[in-house]
Amino acid sequence: MCKLFINADSELWGSRTHSLRIDGMVTSVRMENAFWQVLSELAGRDGMNLPQMITRLYHESIDAGHDLGNFTSFLRVCALRYLELQLSGDVPRDTRVPIASLDADRILAGKRGKSATPKVVSKASH
């Protein structure tokens, strides 16, 4: 099992810092390259560059009343959520389909009641 992960391109877990300006304030975000790749794909789906999308996520989250004390963690979860929604079929894998064209309310309604944390099933030793 581990070979699938440890033999991956080590560049994926290398980290990079992006500096961007949100509401006139310069902020720096440091994450692993794998997260930047996913967020860049997500931004491109709606015709945005990475700083534009990050700024939009920030504003929409604040407007929704979220405390973004750990903004980097929020962005990592956004990347993982995007991948999870693709795997579940709620977001098409075709990157030509903009995220903004999807019915977010319908997708979220389908997710309600389902656990946000995957259940771990272990094999009992006999």
PDB file of C-alpha atoms in Angstrom:
ATOM      1  CA  MET A   1       0.000   0.000   0.000  1.00  0.00           C
ATOM      2  CA  CYS A   2       2.592   2.562   1.060  1.00  0.00           C
ATOM      3  CA  LYS A   3       4.546   2.170  -2.187  1.00  0.00           C
ATOM      4  CA  LEU A   4       1.749   4.059  -3.977  1.00  0.00           C
ATOM      5  CA  PHE A   5       2.479   7.081  -1.803  1.00  0.00           C
ATOM      6  CA  ILE A   6       6.184   6.951  -1.026  1.00  0.00           C
ATOM      7  CA  ASN A   7       7.118   6.495  -4.690  1.00  0.00           C
ATOM      8  CA  ALA A   8       5.039   9.475  -5.811  1.00  0.00           C
ATOM      9  CA  ASP A   9       6.779  12.501  -7.263  1.00  0.00           C
ATOM     10  CA  SER A  10       8.466  14.154  -4.267  1.00  0.00           C
ATOM     11  CA  GLU A  11       7.770  17.546  -5.844  1.00  0.00           C
ATOM     12  CA  LEU A  12       4.134  17.065  -4.774  1.00  0.00           C
ATOM     13  CA  TRP A  13       4.954  17.404  -1.083  1.00  0.00           C
ATOM     14  CA  GLY A  14       7.451  20.195  -1.582  1.00  0.00           C
ATOM     15  CA  SER A  15       5.936  23.467  -0.440  1.00  0.00           C
ATOM     16  CA  ARG A  16       5.698  26.877  -2.016  1.00  0.00           C
ATOM     17  CA  THR A  17       4.659  30.276  -0.726  1.00  0.00           C
ATOM     18  CA  HIS A  18       2.296  32.545  -2.651  1.00  0.00           C
ATOM     19  CA  SER A  19       1.908  36.171  -1.660  1.00  0.00           C
ATOM     20  CA  LEU A  20      -1.321  37.906  -2.528  1.00  0.00           C
ATOM     21  CA  ARG A  21      -3.215  41.025  -1.626  1.00  0.00           C
ATOM     22  CA  ILE A  22      -6.665  40.747  -0.060  1.00  0.00           C
ATOM     23  CA  ASP A  23      -8.449  44.001   0.723  1.00  0.00           C
ATOM     24  CA  GLY A  24      -5.184  45.921   0.473  1.00  0.00           C
ATOM     25  CA  MET A  25      -3.316  43.647   2.880  1.00  0.00           C
ATOM     26  CA  VAL A  26      -0.513  41.424   1.673  1.00  0.00           C
ATOM     27  CA  THR A  27      -0.737  37.895   2.966  1.00  0.00           C
ATOM     28  CA  SER A  28       1.438  34.868   2.326  1.00  0.00           C
ATOM     29  CA  VAL A  29       0.137  31.336   2.084  1.00  0.00           C
ATOM     30  CA  ARG A  30       2.479  28.353   2.226  1.00  0.00           C
ATOM     31  CA  MET A  31       1.221  24.945   1.140  1.00  0.00           C
ATOM     32  CA  GLU A  32       2.390  21.791  -0.520  1.00  0.00           C
ATOM     33  CA  ASN A  33       2.595  21.840  -4.326  1.00  0.00           C
ATOM     34  CA  ALA A  34      -0.115  19.189  -4.621  1.00  0.00           C
ATOM     35  CA  PHE A  35      -2.633  21.587  -3.020  1.00  0.00           C
ATOM     36  CA  TRP A  36      -1.535  24.470  -5.269  1.00  0.00           C
ATOM     37  CA  GLN A  37      -2.074  22.235  -8.327  1.00  0.00           C
ATOM     38  CA  VAL A  38      -5.618  21.350  -7.269  1.00  0.00           C
ATOM     39  CA  LEU A  39      -6.500  24.964  -6.407  1.00  0.00           C
ATOM     40  CA  SER A  40      -5.088  26.153  -9.746  1.00  0.00           C
ATOM     41  CA  GLU A  41      -7.302  23.660 -11.585  1.00  0.00           C
ATOM     42  CA  LEU A  42     -10.293  24.791  -9.559  1.00  0.00           C
ATOM     43  CA  ALA A  43      -9.603  28.462 -10.339  1.00  0.00           C
ATOM     44  CA  GLY A  44      -9.187  27.762 -14.038  1.00  0.00           C
ATOM     45  CA  ARG A  45     -12.580  26.097 -14.264  1.00  0.00           C
ATOM     46  CA  ASP A  46     -14.224  29.467 -13.650  1.00  0.00           C
ATOM     47  CA  GLY A  47     -11.764  31.526 -15.686  1.00  0.00           C
ATOM     48  CA  MET A  48      -9.889  32.886 -12.672  1.00  0.00           C
ATOM     49  CA  ASN A  49      -6.252  32.907 -11.747  1.00  0.00           C
ATOM     50  CA  LEU A  50      -5.181  31.598  -8.361  1.00  0.00           C
ATOM     51  CA  PRO A  51      -5.068  34.963  -6.517  1.00  0.00           C
ATOM     52  CA  GLN A  52      -8.522  35.889  -7.864  1.00  0.00           C
ATOM     53  CA  MET A  53     -10.043  32.625  -6.696  1.00  0.00           C
ATOM     54  CA  ILE A  54      -8.379  32.742  -3.269  1.00  0.00           C
ATOM     55  CA  THR A  55      -9.622  36.304  -2.776  1.00  0.00           C
ATOM     56  CA  ARG A  56     -13.123  35.265  -3.793  1.00  0.00           C
ATOM     57  CA  LEU A  57     -13.086  32.282  -1.423  1.00  0.00           C
ATOM     58  CA  TYR A  58     -11.938  34.584   1.360  1.00  0.00           C
ATOM     59  CA  HIS A  59     -14.687  37.166   0.761  1.00  0.00           C
ATOM     60  CA  GLU A  60     -17.466  34.613   0.342  1.00  0.00           C
ATOM     61  CA  SER A  61     -16.379  32.804   3.522  1.00  0.00           C
ATOM     62  CA  ILE A  62     -16.336  36.026   5.520  1.00  0.00           C
ATOM     63  CA  ASP A  63     -19.749  36.948   4.070  1.00  0.00           C
ATOM     64  CA  ALA A  64     -21.033  33.547   5.241  1.00  0.00           C
ATOM     65  CA  GLY A  65     -19.857  34.338   8.766  1.00  0.00           C
ATOM     66  CA  HIS A  66     -16.885  31.971   8.914  1.00  0.00           C
ATOM     67  CA  ASP A  67     -13.854  32.651  11.069  1.00  0.00           C
ATOM     68  CA  LEU A  68     -10.825  32.118   8.870  1.00  0.00           C
ATOM     69  CA  GLY A  69      -8.236  32.110  11.622  1.00  0.00           C
ATOM     70  CA  ASN A  70      -6.328  29.391   9.801  1.00  0.00           C
ATOM     71  CA  PHE A  71      -6.789  30.407   6.181  1.00  0.00           C
ATOM     72  CA  THR A  72      -4.197  27.944   4.886  1.00  0.00           C
ATOM     73  CA  SER A  73      -6.099  25.026   6.429  1.00  0.00           C
ATOM     74  CA  PHE A  74      -9.292  26.362   4.884  1.00  0.00           C
ATOM     75  CA  LEU A  75      -7.639  26.334   1.437  1.00  0.00           C
ATOM     76  CA  ARG A  76      -6.358  22.788   1.931  1.00  0.00           C
ATOM     77  CA  VAL A  77      -9.869  21.647   2.845  1.00  0.00           C
ATOM     78  CA  CYS A  78     -11.246  23.450  -0.247  1.00  0.00           C
ATOM     79  CA  ALA A  79      -8.812  21.474  -2.418  1.00  0.00           C
ATOM     80  CA  LEU A  80      -9.726  18.180  -0.751  1.00  0.00           C
ATOM     81  CA  ARG A  81     -13.442  18.966  -0.941  1.00  0.00           C
ATOM     82  CA  TYR A  82     -13.128  19.671  -4.668  1.00  0.00           C
ATOM     83  CA  LEU A  83     -11.476  16.283  -5.218  1.00  0.00           C
ATOM     84  CA  GLU A  84     -14.060  14.512  -3.038  1.00  0.00           C
ATOM     85  CA  LEU A  85     -16.904  16.122  -4.989  1.00  0.00           C
ATOM     86  CA  GLN A  86     -15.313  14.940  -8.226  1.00  0.00           C
ATOM     87  CA  LEU A  87     -14.963  11.390  -6.904  1.00  0.00           C
ATOM     88  CA  SER A  88     -18.584  11.333  -5.769  1.00  0.00           C
ATOM     89  CA  GLY A  89     -19.711  12.570  -9.203  1.00  0.00           C
ATOM     90  CA  ASP A  90     -21.211  15.786  -7.829  1.00  0.00           C
ATOM     91  CA  VAL A  91     -18.638  17.847  -9.735  1.00  0.00           C
ATOM     92  CA  PRO A  92     -17.875  16.706 -13.279  1.00  0.00           C
ATOM     93  CA  ARG A  93     -14.275  15.707 -13.904  1.00  0.00           C
ATOM     94  CA  ASP A  94     -14.442  17.641 -17.168  1.00  0.00           C
ATOM     95  CA  THR A  95     -12.585  20.826 -16.218  1.00  0.00           C
ATOM     96  CA  ARG A  96     -14.348  22.730 -18.999  1.00  0.00           C
ATOM     97  CA  VAL A  97     -17.502  22.716 -16.841  1.00  0.00           C
ATOM     98  CA  PRO A  98     -17.378  25.819 -14.611  1.00  0.00           C
ATOM     99  CA  ILE A  99     -18.029  25.303 -10.910  1.00  0.00           C
ATOM    100  CA  ALA A 100     -20.289  28.377 -10.984  1.00  0.00           C
ATOM    101  CA  SER A 101     -22.597  26.557 -13.431  1.00  0.00           C
ATOM    102  CA  LEU A 102     -23.332  23.780 -10.927  1.00  0.00           C
ATOM    103  CA  ASP A 103     -26.361  23.740  -8.639  1.00  0.00           C
ATOM    104  CA  ALA A 104     -24.573  24.107  -5.291  1.00  0.00           C
ATOM    105  CA  ASP A 105     -27.808  23.931  -3.288  1.00  0.00           C
ATOM    106  CA  ARG A 106     -28.730  20.587  -4.862  1.00  0.00           C
ATOM    107  CA  ILE A 107     -25.236  19.186  -4.281  1.00  0.00           C
ATOM    108  CA  LEU A 108     -25.209  20.333  -0.652  1.00  0.00           C
ATOM    109  CA  ALA A 109     -28.725  18.973  -0.051  1.00  0.00           C
ATOM    110  CA  GLY A 110     -27.514  15.571  -1.240  1.00  0.00           C
ATOM    111  CA  LYS A 111     -24.601  15.706   1.187  1.00  0.00           C
ATOM    112  CA  ARG A 112     -26.672  16.601   4.272  1.00  0.00           C
ATOM    113  CA  GLY A 113     -26.959  13.769   6.704  1.00  0.00           C
ATOM    114  CA  LYS A 114     -23.844  12.094   5.373  1.00  0.00           C
ATOM    115  CA  SER A 115     -20.844  12.113   7.656  1.00  0.00           C
ATOM    116  CA  ALA A 116     -18.086  14.568   6.728  1.00  0.00           C
ATOM    117  CA  THR A 117     -15.566  12.171   8.270  1.00  0.00           C
ATOM    118  CA  PRO A 118     -15.016   8.847   6.517  1.00  0.00           C
ATOM    119  CA  LYS A 119     -15.573   5.783   8.643  1.00  0.00           C
ATOM    120  CA  VAL A 120     -12.517   3.604   9.102  1.00  0.00           C
ATOM    121  CA  VAL A 121     -13.168  -0.086   8.890  1.00  0.00           C
ATOM    122  CA  SER A 122     -10.541  -2.315  10.418  1.00  0.00           C
ATOM    123  CA  LYS A 123     -10.156  -6.022  10.064  1.00  0.00           C
ATOM    124  CA  ALA A 124     -10.340  -7.818  13.372  1.00  0.00           C
ATOM    125  CA  SER A 125      -7.498 -10.234  14.054  1.00  0.00           C
ATOM    126  CA  HIS A 126      -8.598 -13.772  14.775  1.00  0.00           C
TER     127      HIS A 126
END
